mmCIF file of C-alpha atoms in Angstrom:
data_model
loop_
_atom_site.group_PDB
_atom_site.id
_atom_site.type_symbol
_atom_site.label_atom_id
_atom_site.label_comp_id
_atom_site.label_asym_id
_atom_site.label_seq_id
_atom_site.Cartn_x
_atom_site.Cartn_y
_atom_site.Cartn_z
ATOM 1 C CA MET A 27 82.897 -5.752 -40.709
ATOM 2 C CA ASN A 28 84.384 -7.761 -42.435
ATOM 3 C CA PHE A 29 85.058 -7.371 -45.863
ATOM 4 C CA PRO A 30 87.044 -11.740 -46.198
ATOM 5 C CA GLN A 31 91.114 -10.912 -47.305
ATOM 6 C CA GLU A 32 89.609 -13.710 -50.409
ATOM 7 C CA LEU A 33 87.318 -12.415 -51.604
ATOM 8 C CA LYS A 34 86.817 -9.715 -54.452
ATOM 9 C CA TYR A 35 84.366 -6.566 -54.376
ATOM 10 C CA THR A 36 82.222 -4.452 -56.960
ATOM 11 C CA LYS A 37 81.689 -1.132 -55.785
ATOM 12 C CA ASP A 38 78.340 -1.854 -56.388
ATOM 13 C CA HIS A 39 78.572 -4.163 -53.437
ATOM 14 C CA GLU A 40 78.501 -7.296 -54.229
ATOM 15 C CA TRP A 41 81.697 -9.905 -53.672
ATOM 16 C CA ILE A 42 83.401 -12.910 -55.583
ATOM 17 C CA LYS A 43 84.934 -15.988 -54.744
ATOM 18 C CA ILE A 44 86.996 -17.146 -58.039
ATOM 19 C CA ASP A 45 87.506 -21.057 -57.743
ATOM 20 C CA GLY A 46 89.500 -22.147 -61.254
ATOM 21 C CA ASP A 47 86.570 -21.232 -63.728
ATOM 22 C CA VAL A 48 83.345 -21.302 -61.407
ATOM 23 C CA ALA A 49 82.836 -18.114 -59.179
ATOM 24 C CA THR A 50 80.227 -17.639 -56.236
ATOM 25 C CA VAL A 51 78.172 -14.172 -55.717
ATOM 26 C CA GLY A 52 76.743 -12.880 -52.957
ATOM 27 C CA ILE A 53 76.212 -9.458 -51.556
ATOM 28 C CA THR A 54 78.934 -7.711 -48.562
ATOM 29 C CA GLU A 55 78.260 -7.528 -44.749
ATOM 30 C CA PHE A 56 78.021 -4.206 -45.354
ATOM 31 C CA ALA A 57 74.817 -3.945 -48.380
ATOM 32 C CA GLN A 58 72.849 -6.458 -46.012
ATOM 33 C CA SER A 59 73.299 -3.859 -42.686
ATOM 34 C CA GLU A 60 72.070 -1.257 -45.242
ATOM 35 C CA LEU A 61 69.627 -3.055 -46.590
ATOM 36 C CA GLY A 62 68.329 -4.695 -43.016
ATOM 37 C CA ASP A 63 66.431 -7.747 -42.651
ATOM 38 C CA ILE A 64 66.064 -9.137 -46.234
ATOM 39 C CA VAL A 65 63.273 -11.047 -46.612
ATOM 40 C CA TYR A 66 63.319 -12.852 -50.598
ATOM 41 C CA VAL A 67 65.886 -12.876 -53.019
ATOM 42 C CA GLU A 68 64.465 -13.623 -56.673
ATOM 43 C CA VAL A 69 67.258 -14.519 -59.496
ATOM 44 C CA GLU A 70 65.364 -15.905 -62.656
ATOM 45 C CA THR A 71 68.359 -15.980 -64.162
ATOM 46 C CA VAL A 72 70.014 -19.758 -64.206
ATOM 47 C CA GLY A 73 70.896 -21.102 -67.437
ATOM 48 C CA GLU A 74 71.402 -17.186 -68.522
ATOM 49 C CA SER A 75 74.599 -15.546 -69.813
ATOM 50 C CA ILE A 76 74.619 -11.947 -68.526
ATOM 51 C CA GLU A 77 77.495 -9.545 -68.887
ATOM 52 C CA ALA A 78 79.814 -7.848 -65.747
ATOM 53 C CA GLY A 79 77.533 -4.579 -65.012
ATOM 54 C CA GLU A 80 74.231 -6.153 -65.576
ATOM 55 C CA VAL A 81 71.838 -7.073 -63.272
ATOM 56 C CA PHE A 82 71.149 -10.950 -62.095
ATOM 57 C CA GLY A 83 68.048 -10.354 -59.595
ATOM 58 C CA THR A 84 66.980 -8.362 -56.844
ATOM 59 C CA VAL A 85 67.120 -8.551 -53.180
ATOM 60 C CA GLU A 86 64.039 -7.151 -51.487
ATOM 61 C CA ALA A 87 64.497 -6.047 -47.158
ATOM 62 C CA VAL A 88 61.149 -5.035 -45.442
ATOM 63 C CA LYS A 89 61.314 -1.810 -46.470
ATOM 64 C CA THR A 90 63.611 -1.429 -49.904
ATOM 65 C CA VAL A 91 63.660 -3.762 -53.019
ATOM 66 C CA SER A 92 67.659 -3.866 -54.559
ATOM 67 C CA ASP A 93 69.042 -4.645 -58.367
ATOM 68 C CA LEU A 94 72.184 -7.090 -57.799
ATOM 69 C CA PHE A 95 74.519 -6.487 -60.328
ATOM 70 C CA MET A 96 76.784 -9.159 -61.964
ATOM 71 C CA PRO A 97 80.967 -8.562 -60.733
ATOM 72 C CA VAL A 98 82.022 -10.293 -63.752
ATOM 73 C CA SER A 99 80.434 -11.960 -67.744
ATOM 74 C CA GLY A 100 78.930 -15.494 -67.289
ATOM 75 C CA GLU A 101 75.879 -17.380 -67.422
ATOM 76 C CA ILE A 102 74.863 -18.557 -63.906
ATOM 77 C CA LEU A 103 74.611 -21.853 -63.064
ATOM 78 C CA GLU A 104 73.139 -21.911 -59.387
ATOM 79 C CA PHE A 105 70.575 -20.205 -57.038
ATOM 80 C CA ASN A 106 71.118 -20.779 -53.996
ATOM 81 C CA ASP A 107 68.311 -23.085 -53.374
ATOM 82 C CA GLU A 108 68.491 -22.593 -49.755
ATOM 83 C CA LEU A 109 67.239 -18.718 -49.772
ATOM 84 C CA GLU A 110 63.896 -19.540 -50.671
ATOM 85 C CA SER A 111 62.765 -20.539 -47.682
ATOM 86 C CA SER A 112 65.787 -19.043 -45.512
ATOM 87 C CA PRO A 113 66.424 -15.632 -47.092
ATOM 88 C CA GLU A 114 67.526 -14.145 -43.580
ATOM 89 C CA LEU A 115 71.016 -16.182 -43.991
ATOM 90 C CA VAL A 116 72.079 -13.149 -45.946
ATOM 91 C CA ASN A 117 72.193 -11.813 -42.799
ATOM 92 C CA GLU A 118 73.100 -14.070 -40.912
ATOM 93 C CA SER A 119 75.964 -14.704 -43.060
ATOM 94 C CA PRO A 120 76.527 -12.911 -46.195
ATOM 95 C CA TYR A 121 79.748 -15.364 -47.248
ATOM 96 C CA GLU A 122 79.173 -18.780 -45.853
ATOM 97 C CA SER A 123 75.390 -19.764 -46.440
ATOM 98 C CA GLY A 124 74.360 -16.371 -47.510
ATOM 99 C CA TRP A 125 76.139 -17.212 -51.125
ATOM 100 C CA MET A 126 73.761 -15.864 -54.305
ATOM 101 C CA ILE A 127 74.646 -17.533 -57.405
ATOM 102 C CA LYS A 128 77.379 -19.945 -58.540
ATOM 103 C CA ILE A 129 78.650 -18.895 -62.837
ATOM 104 C CA LYS A 130 80.801 -20.000 -64.856
ATOM 105 C CA VAL A 131 82.999 -17.026 -65.501
ATOM 106 C CA ASP A 132 83.892 -15.814 -68.721
ATOM 107 C CA GLY A 133 86.653 -14.239 -70.082
ATOM 108 C CA ASP A 134 88.996 -12.329 -67.936
ATOM 109 C CA LEU A 135 88.139 -10.805 -64.549
ATOM 110 C CA PRO A 136 87.566 -6.866 -65.045
ATOM 111 C CA GLU A 137 89.736 -4.593 -63.969
ATOM 112 C CA ASP A 138 87.707 -2.787 -61.531
ATOM 113 C CA LEU A 139 87.044 -5.304 -58.605
ATOM 114 C CA LEU A 140 88.020 -4.289 -54.516
ATOM 115 C CA ASN A 141 90.343 -5.773 -53.232
ATOM 116 C CA ALA A 142 88.856 -5.819 -49.260
ATOM 117 C CA GLU A 143 91.397 -2.895 -48.312
ATOM 118 C CA GLU A 144 90.160 -1.076 -51.252
ATOM 119 C CA TYR A 145 86.575 -2.163 -50.128
ATOM 120 C CA THR A 146 86.700 -1.032 -46.776
ATOM 121 C CA GLU A 147 88.111 2.412 -47.786
ATOM 122 C CA LEU A 148 85.063 2.330 -50.567
ATOM 123 C CA VAL A 149 82.208 1.863 -47.578
ATOM 124 C CA GLY A 150 84.161 4.110 -45.284
ATOM 125 C CA GLN A 151 84.780 1.045 -42.256
ATOM 126 C CA ASN A 152 88.553 1.944 -42.339
#
């Protein structure tokens, strides 16, 4: 499995890419493979400020629905509109075209974010 070195990861299987005070968030390759075929992504929190660890949306697969958790505190600036008509992008390209939200980061990054090696160990892919 692929866990890009430049990203940070949560124990809830979200990834985050920081670019200044804006971050892009999605779910990891491991998470999408565990969920199976993604059929719907729901994020109704655009414009809201959400604390790290709180739910910002849900992802629905053929057999299950899973909550999406904020990796950092901040305001949700944007939802990836491509996912409305093509939720399978999360399966096909979880780190590129399958991203879910962009947020304006509020404050410091949580200390419990994992690097690629720590996340690999967490999911037992080493």
